Coordinates of C-alpha atoms and ligand atoms in Angstrom, one line a residue:
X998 CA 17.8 82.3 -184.0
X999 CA 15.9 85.2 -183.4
X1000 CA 17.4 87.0 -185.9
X1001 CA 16.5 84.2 -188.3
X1002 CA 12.9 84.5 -187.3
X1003 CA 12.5 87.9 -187.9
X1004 CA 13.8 87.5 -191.1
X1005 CA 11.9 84.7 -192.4
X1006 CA 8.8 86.3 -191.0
X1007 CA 9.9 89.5 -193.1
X1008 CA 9.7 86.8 -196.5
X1009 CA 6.5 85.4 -194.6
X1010 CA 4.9 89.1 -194.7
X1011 CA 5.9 90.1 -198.0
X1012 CA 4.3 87.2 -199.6
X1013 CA 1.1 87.5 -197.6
X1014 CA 0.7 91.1 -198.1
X1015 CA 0.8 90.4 -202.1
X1016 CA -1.8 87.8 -201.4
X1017 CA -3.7 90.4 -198.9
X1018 CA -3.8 92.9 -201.9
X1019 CA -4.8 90.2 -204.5
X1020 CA -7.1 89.2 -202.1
X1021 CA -8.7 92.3 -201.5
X1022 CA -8.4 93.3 -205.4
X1023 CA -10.6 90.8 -206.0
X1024 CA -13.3 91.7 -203.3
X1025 CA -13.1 95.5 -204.5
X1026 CA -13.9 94.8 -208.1
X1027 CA -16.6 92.0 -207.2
X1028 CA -18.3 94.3 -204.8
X1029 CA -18.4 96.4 -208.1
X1030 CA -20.0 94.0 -209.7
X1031 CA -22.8 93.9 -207.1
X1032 CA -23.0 97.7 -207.2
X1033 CA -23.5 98.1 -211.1
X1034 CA -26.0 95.4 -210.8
X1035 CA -27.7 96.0 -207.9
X1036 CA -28.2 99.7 -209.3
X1037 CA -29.8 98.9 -212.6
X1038 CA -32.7 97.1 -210.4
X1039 CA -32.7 98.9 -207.5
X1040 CA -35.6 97.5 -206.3
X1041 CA -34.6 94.0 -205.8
X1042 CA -32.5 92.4 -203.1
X1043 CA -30.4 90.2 -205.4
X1044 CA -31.9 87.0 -205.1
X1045 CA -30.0 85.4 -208.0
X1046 CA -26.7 85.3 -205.3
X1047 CA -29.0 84.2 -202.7
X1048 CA -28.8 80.6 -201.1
X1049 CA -32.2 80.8 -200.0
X1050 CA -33.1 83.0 -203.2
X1051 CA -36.1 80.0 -203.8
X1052 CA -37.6 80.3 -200.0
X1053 CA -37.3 84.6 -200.4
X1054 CA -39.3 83.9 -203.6
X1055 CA -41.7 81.8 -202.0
X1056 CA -42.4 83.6 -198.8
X1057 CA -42.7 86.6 -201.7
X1058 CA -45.6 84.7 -202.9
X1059 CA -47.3 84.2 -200.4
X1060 CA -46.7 87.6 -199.6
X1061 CA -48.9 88.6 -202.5
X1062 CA -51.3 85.6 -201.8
X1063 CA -51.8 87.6 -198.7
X1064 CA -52.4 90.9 -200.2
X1065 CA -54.6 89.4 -202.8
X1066 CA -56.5 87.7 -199.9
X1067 CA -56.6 91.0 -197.7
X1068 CA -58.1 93.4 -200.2
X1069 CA -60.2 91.2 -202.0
X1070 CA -63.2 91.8 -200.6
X1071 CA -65.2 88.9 -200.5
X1072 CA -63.0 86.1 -200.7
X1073 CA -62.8 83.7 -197.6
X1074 CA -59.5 83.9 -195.7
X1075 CA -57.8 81.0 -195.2
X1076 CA -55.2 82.2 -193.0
X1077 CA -55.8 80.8 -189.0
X1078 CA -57.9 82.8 -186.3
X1079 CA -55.4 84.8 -183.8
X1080 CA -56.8 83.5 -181.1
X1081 CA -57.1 86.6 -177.9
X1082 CA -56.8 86.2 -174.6
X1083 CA -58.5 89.3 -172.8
X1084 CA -58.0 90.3 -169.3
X1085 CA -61.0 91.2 -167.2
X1086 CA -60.2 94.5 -166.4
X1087 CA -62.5 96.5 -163.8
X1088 CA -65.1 98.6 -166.3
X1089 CA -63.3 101.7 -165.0
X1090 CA -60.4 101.4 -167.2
X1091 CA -62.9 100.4 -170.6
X1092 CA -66.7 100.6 -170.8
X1093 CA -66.9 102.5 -167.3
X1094 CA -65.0 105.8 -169.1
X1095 CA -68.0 105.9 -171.6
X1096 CA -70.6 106.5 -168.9
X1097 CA -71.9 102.8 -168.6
X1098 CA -72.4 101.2 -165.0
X1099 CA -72.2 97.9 -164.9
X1100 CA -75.2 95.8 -163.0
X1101 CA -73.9 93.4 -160.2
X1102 CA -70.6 92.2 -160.7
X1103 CA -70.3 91.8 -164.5
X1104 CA -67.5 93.7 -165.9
X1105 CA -68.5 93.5 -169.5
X1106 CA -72.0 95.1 -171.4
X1107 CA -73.9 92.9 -172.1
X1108 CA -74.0 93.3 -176.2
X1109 CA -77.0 91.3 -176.7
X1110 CA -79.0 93.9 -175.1
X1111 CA -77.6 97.2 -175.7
X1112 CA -73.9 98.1 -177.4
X1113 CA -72.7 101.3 -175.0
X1114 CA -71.5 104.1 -177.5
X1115 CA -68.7 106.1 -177.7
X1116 CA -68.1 109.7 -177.3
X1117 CA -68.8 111.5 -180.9
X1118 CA -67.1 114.7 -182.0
X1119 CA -63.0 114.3 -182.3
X1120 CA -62.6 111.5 -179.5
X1121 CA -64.3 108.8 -182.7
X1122 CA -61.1 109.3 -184.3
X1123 CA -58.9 107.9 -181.9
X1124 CA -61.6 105.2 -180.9
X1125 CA -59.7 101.7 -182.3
X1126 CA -59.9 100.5 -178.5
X1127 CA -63.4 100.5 -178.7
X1128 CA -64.0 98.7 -181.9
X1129 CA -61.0 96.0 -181.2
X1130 CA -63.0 95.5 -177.7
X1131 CA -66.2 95.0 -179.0
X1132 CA -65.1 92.4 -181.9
X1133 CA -63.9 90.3 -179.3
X1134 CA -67.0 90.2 -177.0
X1135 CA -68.7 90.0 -179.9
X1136 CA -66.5 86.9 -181.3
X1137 CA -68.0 84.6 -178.4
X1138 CA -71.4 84.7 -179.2
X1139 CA -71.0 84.4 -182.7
X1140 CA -71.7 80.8 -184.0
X1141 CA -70.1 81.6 -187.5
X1142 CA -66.4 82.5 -187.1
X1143 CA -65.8 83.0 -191.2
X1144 CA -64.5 86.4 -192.3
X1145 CA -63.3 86.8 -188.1
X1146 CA -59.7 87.0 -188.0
X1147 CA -60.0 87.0 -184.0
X1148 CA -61.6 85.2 -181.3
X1149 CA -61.6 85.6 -177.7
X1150 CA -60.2 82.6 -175.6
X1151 CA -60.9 82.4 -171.8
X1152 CA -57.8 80.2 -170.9
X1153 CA -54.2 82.6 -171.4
X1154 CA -52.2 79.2 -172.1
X1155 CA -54.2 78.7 -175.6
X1156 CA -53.6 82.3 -176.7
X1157 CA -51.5 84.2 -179.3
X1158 CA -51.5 87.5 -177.9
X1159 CA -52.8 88.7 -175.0
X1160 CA -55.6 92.2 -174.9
X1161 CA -55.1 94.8 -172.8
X1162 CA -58.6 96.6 -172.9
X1163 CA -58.0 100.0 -171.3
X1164 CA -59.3 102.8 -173.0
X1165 CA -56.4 105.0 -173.0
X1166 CA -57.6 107.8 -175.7
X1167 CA -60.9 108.6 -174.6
X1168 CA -59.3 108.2 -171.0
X1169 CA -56.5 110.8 -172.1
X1170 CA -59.3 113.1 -173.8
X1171 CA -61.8 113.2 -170.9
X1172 CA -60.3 113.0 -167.4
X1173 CA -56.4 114.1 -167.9
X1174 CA -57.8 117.6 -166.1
X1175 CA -57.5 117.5 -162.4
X1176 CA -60.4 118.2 -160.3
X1177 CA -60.9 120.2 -157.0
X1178 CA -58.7 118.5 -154.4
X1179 CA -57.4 116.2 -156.9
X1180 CA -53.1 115.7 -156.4
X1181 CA -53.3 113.7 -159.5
X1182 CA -55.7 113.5 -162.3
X1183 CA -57.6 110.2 -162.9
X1184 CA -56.2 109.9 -166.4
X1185 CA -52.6 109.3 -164.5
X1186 CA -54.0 107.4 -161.5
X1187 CA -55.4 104.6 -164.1
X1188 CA -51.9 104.2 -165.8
X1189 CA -50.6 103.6 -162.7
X1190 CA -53.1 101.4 -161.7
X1191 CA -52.3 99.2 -164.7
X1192 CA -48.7 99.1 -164.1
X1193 CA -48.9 97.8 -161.1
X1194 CA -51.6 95.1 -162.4
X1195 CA -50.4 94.0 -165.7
X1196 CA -46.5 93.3 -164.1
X1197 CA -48.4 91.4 -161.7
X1198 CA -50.3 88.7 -163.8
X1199 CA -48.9 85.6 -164.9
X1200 CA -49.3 86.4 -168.2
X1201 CA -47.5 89.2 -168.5
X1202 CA -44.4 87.5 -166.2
X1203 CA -44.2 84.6 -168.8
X1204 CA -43.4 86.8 -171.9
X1205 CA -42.4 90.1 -170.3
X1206 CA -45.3 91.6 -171.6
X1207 CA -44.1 90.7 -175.0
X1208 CA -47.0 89.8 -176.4
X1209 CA -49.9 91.8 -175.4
X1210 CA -51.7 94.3 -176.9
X1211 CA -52.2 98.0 -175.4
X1212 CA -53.7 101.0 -177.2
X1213 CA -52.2 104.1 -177.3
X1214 CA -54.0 105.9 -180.4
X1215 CA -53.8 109.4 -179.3
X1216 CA -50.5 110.7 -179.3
X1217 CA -50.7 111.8 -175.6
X1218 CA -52.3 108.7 -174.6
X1219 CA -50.3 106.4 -172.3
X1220 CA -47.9 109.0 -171.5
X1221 CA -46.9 108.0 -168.1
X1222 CA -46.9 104.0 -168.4
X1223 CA -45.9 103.9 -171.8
X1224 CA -42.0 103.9 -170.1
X1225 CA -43.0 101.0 -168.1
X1226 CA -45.0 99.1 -170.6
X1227 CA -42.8 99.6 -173.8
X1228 CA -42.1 95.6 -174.1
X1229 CA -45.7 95.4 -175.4
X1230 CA -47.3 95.5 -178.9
X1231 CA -48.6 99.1 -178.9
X1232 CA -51.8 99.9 -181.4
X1233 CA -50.8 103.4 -182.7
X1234 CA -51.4 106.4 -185.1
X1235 CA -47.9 107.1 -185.3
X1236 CA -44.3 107.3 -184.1
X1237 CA -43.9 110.7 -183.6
X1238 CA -43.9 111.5 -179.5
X1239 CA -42.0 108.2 -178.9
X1240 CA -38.4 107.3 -179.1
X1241 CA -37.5 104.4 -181.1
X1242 CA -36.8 102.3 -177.9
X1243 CA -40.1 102.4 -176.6
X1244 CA -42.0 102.2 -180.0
X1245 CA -41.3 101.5 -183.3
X1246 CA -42.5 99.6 -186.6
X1247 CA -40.8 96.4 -185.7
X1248 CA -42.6 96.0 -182.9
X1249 CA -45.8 97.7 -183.4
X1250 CA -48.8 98.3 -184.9
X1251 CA -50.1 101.5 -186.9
X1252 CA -54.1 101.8 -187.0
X1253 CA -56.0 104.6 -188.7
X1254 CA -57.9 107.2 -187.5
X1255 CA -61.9 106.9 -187.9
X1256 CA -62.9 109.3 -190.5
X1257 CA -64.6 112.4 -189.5
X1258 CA -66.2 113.3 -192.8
X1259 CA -68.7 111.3 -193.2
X1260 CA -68.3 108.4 -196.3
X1261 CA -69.3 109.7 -199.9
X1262 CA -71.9 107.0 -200.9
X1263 CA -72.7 106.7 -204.2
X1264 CA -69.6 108.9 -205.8
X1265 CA -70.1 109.2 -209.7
X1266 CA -67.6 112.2 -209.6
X1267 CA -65.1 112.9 -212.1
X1268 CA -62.3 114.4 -212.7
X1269 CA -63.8 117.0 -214.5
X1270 CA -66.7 117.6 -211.9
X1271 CA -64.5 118.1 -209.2
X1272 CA -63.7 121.6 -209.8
X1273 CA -60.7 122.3 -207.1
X1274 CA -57.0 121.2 -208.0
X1275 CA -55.8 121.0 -204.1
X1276 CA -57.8 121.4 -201.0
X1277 CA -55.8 121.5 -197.3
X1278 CA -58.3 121.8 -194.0
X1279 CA -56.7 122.5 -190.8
X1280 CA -54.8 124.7 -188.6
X1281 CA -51.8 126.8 -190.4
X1282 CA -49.8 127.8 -187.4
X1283 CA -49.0 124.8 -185.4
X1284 CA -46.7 124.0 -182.6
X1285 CA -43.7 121.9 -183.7
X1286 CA -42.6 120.4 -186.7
X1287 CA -45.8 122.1 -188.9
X1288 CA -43.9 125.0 -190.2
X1289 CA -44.4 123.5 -193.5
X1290 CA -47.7 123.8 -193.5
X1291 CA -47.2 127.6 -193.0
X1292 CA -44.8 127.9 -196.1
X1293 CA -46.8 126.1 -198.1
X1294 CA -49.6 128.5 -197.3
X1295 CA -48.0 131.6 -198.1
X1296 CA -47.0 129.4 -201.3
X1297 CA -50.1 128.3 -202.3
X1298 CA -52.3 130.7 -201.4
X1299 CA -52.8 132.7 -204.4
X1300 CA -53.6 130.0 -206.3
X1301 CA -57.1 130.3 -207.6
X1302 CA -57.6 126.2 -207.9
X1303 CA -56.2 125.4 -204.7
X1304 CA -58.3 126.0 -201.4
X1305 CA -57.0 126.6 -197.6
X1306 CA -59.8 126.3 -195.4
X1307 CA -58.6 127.0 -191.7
X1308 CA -59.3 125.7 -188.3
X1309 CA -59.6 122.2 -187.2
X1310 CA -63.0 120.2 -188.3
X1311 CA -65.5 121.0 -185.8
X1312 CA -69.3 120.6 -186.1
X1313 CA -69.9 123.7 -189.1
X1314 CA -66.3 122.6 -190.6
X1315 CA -67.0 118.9 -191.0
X1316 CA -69.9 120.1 -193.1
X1317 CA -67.4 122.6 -195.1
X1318 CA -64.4 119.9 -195.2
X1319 CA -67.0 117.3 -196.6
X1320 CA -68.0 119.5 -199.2
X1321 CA -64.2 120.7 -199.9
X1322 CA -63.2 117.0 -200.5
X1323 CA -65.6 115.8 -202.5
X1324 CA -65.8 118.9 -204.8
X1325 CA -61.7 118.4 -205.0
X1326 CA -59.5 116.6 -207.0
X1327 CA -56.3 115.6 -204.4
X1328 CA -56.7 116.2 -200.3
X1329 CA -53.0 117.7 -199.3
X1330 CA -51.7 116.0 -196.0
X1331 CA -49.0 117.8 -194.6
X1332 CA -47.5 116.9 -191.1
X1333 CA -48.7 118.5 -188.4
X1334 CA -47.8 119.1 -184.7
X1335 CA -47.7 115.0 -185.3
X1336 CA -46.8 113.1 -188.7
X1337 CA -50.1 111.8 -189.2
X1338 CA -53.6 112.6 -188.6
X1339 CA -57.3 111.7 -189.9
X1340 CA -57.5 114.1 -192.7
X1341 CA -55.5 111.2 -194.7
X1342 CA -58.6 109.5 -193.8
X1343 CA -60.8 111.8 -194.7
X1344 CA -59.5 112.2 -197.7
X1345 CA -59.9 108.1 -198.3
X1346 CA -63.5 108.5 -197.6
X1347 CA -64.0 111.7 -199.8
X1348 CA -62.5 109.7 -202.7
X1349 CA -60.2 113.0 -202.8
X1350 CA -57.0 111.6 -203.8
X1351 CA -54.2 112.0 -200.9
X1352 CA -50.8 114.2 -201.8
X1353 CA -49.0 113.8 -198.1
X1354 CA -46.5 116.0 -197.4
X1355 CA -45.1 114.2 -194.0
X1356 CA -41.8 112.4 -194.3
X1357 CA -42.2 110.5 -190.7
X1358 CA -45.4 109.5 -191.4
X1359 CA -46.6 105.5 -191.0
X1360 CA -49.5 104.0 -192.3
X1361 CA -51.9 101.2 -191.4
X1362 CA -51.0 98.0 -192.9
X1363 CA -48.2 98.8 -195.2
X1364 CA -46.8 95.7 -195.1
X1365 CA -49.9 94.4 -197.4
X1366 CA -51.2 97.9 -199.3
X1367 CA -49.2 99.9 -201.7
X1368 CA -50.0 103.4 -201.0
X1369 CA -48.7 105.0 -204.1
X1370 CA -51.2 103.4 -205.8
X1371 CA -53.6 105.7 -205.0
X1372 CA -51.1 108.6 -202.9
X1373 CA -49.0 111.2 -204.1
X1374 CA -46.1 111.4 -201.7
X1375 CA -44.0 114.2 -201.8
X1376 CA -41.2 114.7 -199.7
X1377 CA -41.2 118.1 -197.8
X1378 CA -37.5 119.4 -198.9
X1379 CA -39.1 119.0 -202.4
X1380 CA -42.6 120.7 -201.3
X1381 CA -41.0 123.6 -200.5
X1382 CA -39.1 124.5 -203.8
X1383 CA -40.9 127.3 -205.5
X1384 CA -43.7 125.4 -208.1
X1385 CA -42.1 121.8 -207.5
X1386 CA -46.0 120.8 -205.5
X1387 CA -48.3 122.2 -208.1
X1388 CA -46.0 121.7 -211.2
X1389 CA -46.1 117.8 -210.3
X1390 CA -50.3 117.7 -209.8
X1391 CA -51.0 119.8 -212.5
X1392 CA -49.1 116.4 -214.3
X1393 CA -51.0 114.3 -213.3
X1394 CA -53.7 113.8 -215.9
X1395 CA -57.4 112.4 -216.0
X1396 CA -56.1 108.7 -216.5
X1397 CA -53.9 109.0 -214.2
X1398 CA -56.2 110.3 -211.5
X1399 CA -59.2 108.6 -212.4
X1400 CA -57.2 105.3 -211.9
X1401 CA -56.0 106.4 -208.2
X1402 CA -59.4 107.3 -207.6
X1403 CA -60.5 104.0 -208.5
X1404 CA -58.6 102.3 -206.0
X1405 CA -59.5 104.4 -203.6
X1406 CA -63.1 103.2 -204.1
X1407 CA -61.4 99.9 -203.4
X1408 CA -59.5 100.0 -200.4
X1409 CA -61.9 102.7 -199.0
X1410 CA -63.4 99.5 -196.9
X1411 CA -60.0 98.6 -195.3
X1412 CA -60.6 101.5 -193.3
X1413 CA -63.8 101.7 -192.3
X1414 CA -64.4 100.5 -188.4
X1415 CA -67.8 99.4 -187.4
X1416 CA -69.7 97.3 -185.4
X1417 CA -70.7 94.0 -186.2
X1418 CA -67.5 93.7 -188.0
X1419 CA -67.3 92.3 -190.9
X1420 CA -65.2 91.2 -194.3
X1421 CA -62.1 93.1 -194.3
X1422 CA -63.0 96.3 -192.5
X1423 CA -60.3 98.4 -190.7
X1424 CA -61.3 96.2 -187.2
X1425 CA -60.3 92.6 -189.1
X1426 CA -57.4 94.3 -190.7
X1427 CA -55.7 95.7 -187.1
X1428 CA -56.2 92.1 -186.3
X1429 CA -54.6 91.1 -189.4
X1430 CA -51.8 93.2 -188.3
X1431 CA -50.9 92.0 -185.6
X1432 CA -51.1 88.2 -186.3
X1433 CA -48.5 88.9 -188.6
X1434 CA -46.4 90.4 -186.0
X1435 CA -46.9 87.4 -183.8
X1436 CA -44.6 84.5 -184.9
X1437 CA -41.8 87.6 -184.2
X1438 CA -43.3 87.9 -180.7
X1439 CA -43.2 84.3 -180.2
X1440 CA -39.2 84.4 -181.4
X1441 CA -37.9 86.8 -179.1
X1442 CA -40.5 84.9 -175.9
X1443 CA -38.6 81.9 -176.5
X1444 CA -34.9 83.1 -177.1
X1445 CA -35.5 85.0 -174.0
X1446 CA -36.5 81.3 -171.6
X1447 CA -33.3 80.0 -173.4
X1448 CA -31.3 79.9 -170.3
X1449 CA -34.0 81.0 -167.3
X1450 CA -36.1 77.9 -167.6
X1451 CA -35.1 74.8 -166.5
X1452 CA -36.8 71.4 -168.0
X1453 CA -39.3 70.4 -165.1
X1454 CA -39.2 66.8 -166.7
X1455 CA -35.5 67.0 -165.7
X1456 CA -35.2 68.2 -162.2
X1457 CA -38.4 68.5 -160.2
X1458 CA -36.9 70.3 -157.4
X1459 CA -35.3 73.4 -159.5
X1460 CA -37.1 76.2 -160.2
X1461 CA -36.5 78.2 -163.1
X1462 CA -32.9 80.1 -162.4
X1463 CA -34.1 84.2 -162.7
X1464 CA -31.8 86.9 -162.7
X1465 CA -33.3 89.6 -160.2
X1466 CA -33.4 92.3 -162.8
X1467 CA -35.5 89.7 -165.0
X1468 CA -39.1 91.3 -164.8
Ligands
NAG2808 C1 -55.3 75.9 -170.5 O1 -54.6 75.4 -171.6 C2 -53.4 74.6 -171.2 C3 -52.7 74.3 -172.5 O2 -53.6 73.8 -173.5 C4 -53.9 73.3 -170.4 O3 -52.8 72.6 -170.1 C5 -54.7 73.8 -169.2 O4 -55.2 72.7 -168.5 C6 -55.8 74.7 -169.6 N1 -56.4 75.3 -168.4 C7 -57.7 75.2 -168.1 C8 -58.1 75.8 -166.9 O5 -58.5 74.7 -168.9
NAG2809 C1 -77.0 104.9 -203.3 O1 -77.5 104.2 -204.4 C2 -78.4 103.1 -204.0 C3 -78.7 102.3 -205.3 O2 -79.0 103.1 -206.4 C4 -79.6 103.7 -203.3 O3 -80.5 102.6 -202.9 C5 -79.1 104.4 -202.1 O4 -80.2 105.1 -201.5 C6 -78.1 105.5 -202.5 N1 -77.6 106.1 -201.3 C7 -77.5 107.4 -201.1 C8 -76.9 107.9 -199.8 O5 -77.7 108.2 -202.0

């Protein structure tokens, strides 16, 4: 018997070898088939062999409906409000770090009578949380919600996100120095403050913290809590002092820098009037990761069209920079001791087309602007070949520029914050942002109840089964 078995199961495995090889002949060459094809359009996910190939073209559509609605600059969006609920945090952690005192008990300025303003010099750059904040006090007295892509709600329950509104840059920038006596400077002391309060609130136990919103623009800002508080939306410049756990693009949301150099109103420049090739402002020797900028120097530098000036932009050098990137044709961006930083924007508001030489960079709103439209990217392995950079400008010719710098002139709003707020500027975009982000938030709030909350309709008596570890 056994004997017999091992036999027949010896005719059993020839035959299904042959059809294991047949089998797998056939899934070889038709994965070929996908290769050749894929690779004569390599920028299409085949949607031909797609099931849902009609709902990827539709939500492609409205994709570009989207875009079409985002940077056009006057029509009306149609898309729904993101409604915001904001917590009323003491002014110590917002307005308070500007210098204003509240009167009696109110934790909010009143913006009727006087807006409080933020520190100028460097800190505007990083200054997102003030803008955001402002927009949303400002949202409840207006009558006319059109052109607002947020409002602030008062009850939690009706609300898509949730706002965190600590000031966390200008916070970072102005009291992370520790004073006489001090153990621990107040910069620290306020993280762990809000640790201890956001994990306490409801709000923040109902989704995990999934779906609020904390600003971190300055790369050093939220250094401490930003380990506890990772489950949050963060509103960032970029991804470079975090690992991927605690922040990424998935999750997150990229905002630019304010511009330093002031806007160029009224630009009739040309091509031919602006007389430099390639202008770079900033510091050549930096800490980490900016070694290219150094190379590129000693590359570059005897290059009569192309202009280094040094040192970061301080009050005589936002004079010089201004008057570098208007009189130039493309603004270089090369990574710094961080991938991004606001001479990209700068540049924007110069109307000094961008070359960005930063391969971890992340921009604002990609998901709805095409960058290379009006950026030359260039990846630093190629910047660094002898002639590749300036070989591939000196190509690019007057049409070709004067169309970038065109649509520069048309974007150049998408990234201007102000206050009131209005059409879409760079605070409605952020907003934008992050209501696209939500229905993901939403997803991973309710897989996570899938099992820890039980139907109160069913069984009055049992609460919700938590795992300790849950919070
Ligand atoms: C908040 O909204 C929820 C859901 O709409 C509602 O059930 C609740 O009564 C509201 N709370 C208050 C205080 O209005
Ligand atoms: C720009 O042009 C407009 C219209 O010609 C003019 O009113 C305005 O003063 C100019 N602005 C500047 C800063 O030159």
């Amino acid at each position: 018997m056994a004997e017999r078995n091992v036999h027949s199961m010896g005719i059993f495995g020839k035959k299904s070898l042959l059809c294991l090889f047949i089998i797998t002949s056939i899934l070889f060459m038709g994965s070929w088939f996908f290769v050749l094809h894929s690779a004569y359009r390599p920028n299409l996910v085949d949607l031909s062999f797609s099931p849902n190939s009609k709902l990827l073209a539709i939500a492609e559509q409205t994709l570009t409906e989207n875009i079409e609605e985002g940077i056009g600059a006057d029509k009306h969006s149609c898309s729904k409000t993101l409604k915001v609920f904001m917590y009323d945090l003491p002014p110590q952690f917002h307005f308070g770090l500007l210098g204003w005192k509240p009167e009696g008990n109110s934790v909010w300025p009143d913006i009727r009578a006087k807006v409080p303003s933020y520190p100028g010099g460097l800190n505007v750059q990083h200054s997102v949380e003030y803008w955001l904040t402002l927009d949303l006090l400002a949202s409840e007295l207006a009558g006319d919600l059109s052109g607002r892509s947020a409002v602030r709600v008062r009850n939690s329950s009706e609300a898509d996100v949730v706002f965190v509104p600590f000031f966390s840059s200008i916070c970072m920038n102005r009291f992370s120095r520790l004073k006489r006596l001090q153990k621990v400077d107040a910069n620290v002391l306020l993280q762990e403050k809000l640790v201890t309060f956001l994990t306490a609130q409801e709000e923040w136990k109902r989704s995990m913290g999934k779906d609020h919103i904390i600003l971190a623009h300055h790369p050093n800002s939220l250094l401490d809590a930003r380990n506890k508080l990772w489950p949050a939306m963060f509103i960032l410049s970029d991804f470079g002092r975090y690992p991927p756990s605690i922040a990424n693009v998935e999750k997150d949301v990229i905002a630019p820098y304010k511009h330093i150099v002031g806007s160029y109103v009224n630009d009739t420049s040309e091509f031919d009037s602006r007389p430099i090739l390639l202008f770079f402002q900033g510091a050549i020797y930096r800490k980490d990761g900016g070694f290219v900028r150094q190379e590129l120097f000693y590359m570059l530098k005897n290059e009569k069209d192309v202009h280094f000036a040094f040192g970061n932009i301080q009050k005589e050098g936002i004079k010089q920079a201004t008057q570098g990137m208007h009189t130039s044709k493309f603004c270089l961006n090369i990574a710094g001791d961080t991938p991004s930083s606001n001479r990209l924007f700068d540049a924007i508001a110069s109307h000094c087309v961008p070359v960005i030489i930063s391969d971890e960079i992340e921009l604002p709103y990609e998901d709805v602007l095409d960058y290379s439209d009006f950026c030359v990217f260039v990846r630093t392995s190629d910047a660094l070949k002898e002639n590749f950079l300036l070989n591939m400008i000196r190509g690019i010719g007057k049409e070709e520029w004067t169309r970038m710098w065109s649509r520069i002139k048309e974007v150049e709003p998408l990234f201007e914050y102000r206050y009131p707020s209005r059409g879409n500027d760079a605070v409605q975009m952020v907003w934008q942002a992050i209501a696209r982000k939500v229905p993901a938030v939403k997803l991973k709030i309710h897989r996570n109840w899938r099992y820890y909350r039980t139907p109160v309709s069913l069984d009055h008596s049992a609460s919700p089964r938590l795992p300790s570890n849950f919070w």
